[in-house]
Short mmCIF file of C-alpha atoms in Angstrom, two decimals:
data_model
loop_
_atom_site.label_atom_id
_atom_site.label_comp_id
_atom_site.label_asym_id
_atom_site.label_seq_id
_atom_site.Cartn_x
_atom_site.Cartn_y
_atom_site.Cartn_z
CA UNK F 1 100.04 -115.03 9.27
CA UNK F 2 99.94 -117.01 6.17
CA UNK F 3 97.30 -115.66 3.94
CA UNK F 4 95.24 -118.44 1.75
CA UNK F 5 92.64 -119.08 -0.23
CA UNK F 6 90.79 -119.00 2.95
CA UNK F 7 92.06 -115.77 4.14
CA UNK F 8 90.85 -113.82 0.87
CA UNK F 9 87.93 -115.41 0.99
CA UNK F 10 87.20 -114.09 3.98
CA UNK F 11 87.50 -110.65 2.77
CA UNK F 12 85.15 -111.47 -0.45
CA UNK F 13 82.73 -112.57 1.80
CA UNK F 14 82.91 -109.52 3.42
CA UNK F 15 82.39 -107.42 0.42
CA UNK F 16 79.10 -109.70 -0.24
CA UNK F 17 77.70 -108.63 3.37
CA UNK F 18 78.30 -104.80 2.29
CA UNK F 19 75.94 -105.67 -0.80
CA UNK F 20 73.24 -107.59 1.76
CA UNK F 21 73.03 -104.25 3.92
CA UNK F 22 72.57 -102.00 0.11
CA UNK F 23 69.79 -104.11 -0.68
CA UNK F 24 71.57 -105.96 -3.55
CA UNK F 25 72.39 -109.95 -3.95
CA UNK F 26 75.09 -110.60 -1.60
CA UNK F 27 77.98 -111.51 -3.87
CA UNK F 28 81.34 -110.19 -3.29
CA UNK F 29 84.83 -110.03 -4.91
CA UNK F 30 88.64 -109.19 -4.14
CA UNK F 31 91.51 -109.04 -6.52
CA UNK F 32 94.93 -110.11 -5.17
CA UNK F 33 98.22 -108.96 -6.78
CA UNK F 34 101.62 -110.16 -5.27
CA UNK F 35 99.86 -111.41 -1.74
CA UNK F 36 98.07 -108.09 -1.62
CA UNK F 37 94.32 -106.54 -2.06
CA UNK F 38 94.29 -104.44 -5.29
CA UNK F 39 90.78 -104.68 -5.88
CA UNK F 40 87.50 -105.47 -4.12
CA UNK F 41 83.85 -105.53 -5.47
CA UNK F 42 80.40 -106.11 -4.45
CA UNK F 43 76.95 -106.45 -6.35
CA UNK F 44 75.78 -102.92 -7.10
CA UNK F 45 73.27 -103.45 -9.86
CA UNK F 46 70.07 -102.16 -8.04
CA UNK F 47 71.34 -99.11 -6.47
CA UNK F 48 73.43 -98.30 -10.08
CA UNK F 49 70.74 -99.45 -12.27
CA UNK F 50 73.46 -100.94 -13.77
CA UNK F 51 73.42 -104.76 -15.45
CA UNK F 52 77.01 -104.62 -15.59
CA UNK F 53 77.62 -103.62 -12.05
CA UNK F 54 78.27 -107.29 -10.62
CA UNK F 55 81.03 -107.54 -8.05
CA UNK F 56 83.54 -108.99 -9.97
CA UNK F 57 83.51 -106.26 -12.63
CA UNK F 58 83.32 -103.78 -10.00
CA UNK F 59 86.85 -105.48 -8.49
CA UNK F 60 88.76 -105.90 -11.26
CA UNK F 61 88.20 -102.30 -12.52
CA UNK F 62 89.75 -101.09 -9.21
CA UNK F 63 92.50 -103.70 -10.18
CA UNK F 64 93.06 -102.69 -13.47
CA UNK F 65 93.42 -98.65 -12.04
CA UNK F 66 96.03 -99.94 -9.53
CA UNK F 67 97.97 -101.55 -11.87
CA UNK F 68 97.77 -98.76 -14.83
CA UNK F 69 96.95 -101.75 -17.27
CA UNK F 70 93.39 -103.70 -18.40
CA UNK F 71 95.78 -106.70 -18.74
CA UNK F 72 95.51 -108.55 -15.38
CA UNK F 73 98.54 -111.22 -15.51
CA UNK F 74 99.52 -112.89 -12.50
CA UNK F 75 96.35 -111.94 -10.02
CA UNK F 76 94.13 -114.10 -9.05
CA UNK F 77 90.25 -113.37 -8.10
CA UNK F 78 88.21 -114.42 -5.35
CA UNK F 79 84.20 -114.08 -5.85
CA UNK F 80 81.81 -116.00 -3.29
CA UNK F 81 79.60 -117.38 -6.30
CA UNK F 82 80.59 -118.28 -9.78
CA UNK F 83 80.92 -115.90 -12.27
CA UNK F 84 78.48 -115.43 -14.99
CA UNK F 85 79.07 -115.72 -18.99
CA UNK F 86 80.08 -111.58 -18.13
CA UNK F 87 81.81 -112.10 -15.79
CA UNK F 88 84.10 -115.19 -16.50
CA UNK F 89 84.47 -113.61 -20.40
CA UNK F 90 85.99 -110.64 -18.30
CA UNK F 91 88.08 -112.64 -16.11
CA UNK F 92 89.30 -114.25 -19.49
CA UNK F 93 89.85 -111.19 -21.70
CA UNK F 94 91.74 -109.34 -18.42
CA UNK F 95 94.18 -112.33 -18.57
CA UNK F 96 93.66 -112.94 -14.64
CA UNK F 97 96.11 -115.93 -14.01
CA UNK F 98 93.71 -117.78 -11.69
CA UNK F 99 89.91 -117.53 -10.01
CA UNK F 100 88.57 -119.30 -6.41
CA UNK F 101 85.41 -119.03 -5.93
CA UNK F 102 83.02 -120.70 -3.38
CA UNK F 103 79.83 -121.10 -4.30
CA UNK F 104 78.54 -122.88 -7.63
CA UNK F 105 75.96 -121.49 -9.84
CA UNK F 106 73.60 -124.33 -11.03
CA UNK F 107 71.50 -121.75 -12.88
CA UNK F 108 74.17 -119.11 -14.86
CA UNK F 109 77.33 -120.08 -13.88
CA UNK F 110 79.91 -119.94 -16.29
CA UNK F 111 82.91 -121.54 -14.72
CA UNK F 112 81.72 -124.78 -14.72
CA UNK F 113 78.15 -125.11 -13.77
CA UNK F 114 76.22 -124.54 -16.74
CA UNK F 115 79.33 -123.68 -19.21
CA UNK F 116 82.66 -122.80 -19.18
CA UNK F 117 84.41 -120.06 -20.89
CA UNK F 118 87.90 -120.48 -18.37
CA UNK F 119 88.99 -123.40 -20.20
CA UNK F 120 87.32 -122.57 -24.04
CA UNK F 121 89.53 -123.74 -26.75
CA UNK F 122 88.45 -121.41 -28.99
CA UNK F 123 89.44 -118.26 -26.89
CA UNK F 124 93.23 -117.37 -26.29
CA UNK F 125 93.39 -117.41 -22.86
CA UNK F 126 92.47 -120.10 -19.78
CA UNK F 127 92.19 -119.23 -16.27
CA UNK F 128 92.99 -121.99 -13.68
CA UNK F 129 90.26 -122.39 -11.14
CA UNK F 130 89.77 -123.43 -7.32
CA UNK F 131 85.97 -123.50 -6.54
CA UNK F 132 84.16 -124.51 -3.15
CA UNK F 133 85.78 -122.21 -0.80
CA UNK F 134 84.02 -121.22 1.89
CA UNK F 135 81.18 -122.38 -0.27
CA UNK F 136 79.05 -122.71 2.93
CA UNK F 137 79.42 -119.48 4.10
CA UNK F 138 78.60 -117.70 0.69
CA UNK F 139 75.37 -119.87 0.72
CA UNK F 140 74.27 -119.33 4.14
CA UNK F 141 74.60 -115.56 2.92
CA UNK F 142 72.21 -115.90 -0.02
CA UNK F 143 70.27 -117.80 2.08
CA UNK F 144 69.35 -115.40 4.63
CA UNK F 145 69.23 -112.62 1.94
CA UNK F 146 66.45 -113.99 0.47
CA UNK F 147 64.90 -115.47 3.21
CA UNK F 148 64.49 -111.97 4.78
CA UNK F 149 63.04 -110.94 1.12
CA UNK F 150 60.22 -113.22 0.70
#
């Protein structure tokens, strides 16, 4: 089997349902190395207490371990909603090589959406994006979380 943007997606997506049944925004994240899973990530900011816990931080600090190194050349990132100014200014200074993600952020996304720090001039580093992946399925996710909130 071929694996594709698709395919990791899949596996993000599954992270985000593991946040869902915690409680927290149902966001997920995996980092992929060489064809293979080297980090994975989901929203853990309620049950840390933690601002910075967001999924994608969460993955590419298991990344980062798995590779001995903070400086994340060649791996690209798969989140089911667009990363926020922390987020994308991490996926930036980590040097990741390339983000998908499916769902856009029309209120703090920072790949596109509202701003863009992938493709700054100013910083030393861009980050080639793929976004709308799956995009359905990440907002049918969000959906129902909050649905079953209100």
């Amino acid at each position: 089997m071929e694996k594709d943007d698709e395919y990791f997606m899949r596996q993000a997506l599954e992270q985000a349902r593991k946040a869902a049944e915690m409680g927290e925004v149902p966001v997920g994240c995996v980092v992929v190395h060489d064809g293979t899973v080297i980090g994975m990530g989901h929203n853990l900011r309620e049950s840390r207490a933690d601002p910075t816990a967001h999924a994608e931080i969460e993955a590419l600090k298991q990344a980062a371990s798995e590779l001995g190194t903070w400086y994340l050349e060649g791996v690209t990132v798969y989140c089911t909603l667009e990363p926020c100014c922390m987020c994308a200014g991490a996926l930036v200074n980590a040097r990741v090589e390339r983000l998908v993600y499916g769902l856009s952020d029309d209120k703090s996304g920072a790949c596109g959406s509202v701003v863009n720090l992938l493709e700054q001039p100013a910083l030393n580093h861009r980050v080639d994006m793929t976004s709308g992946v799956l995009a359905e399925e990440s907002l049918q996710l969000l959906q129902d979380f909050f649905k079953e909130r209100r």
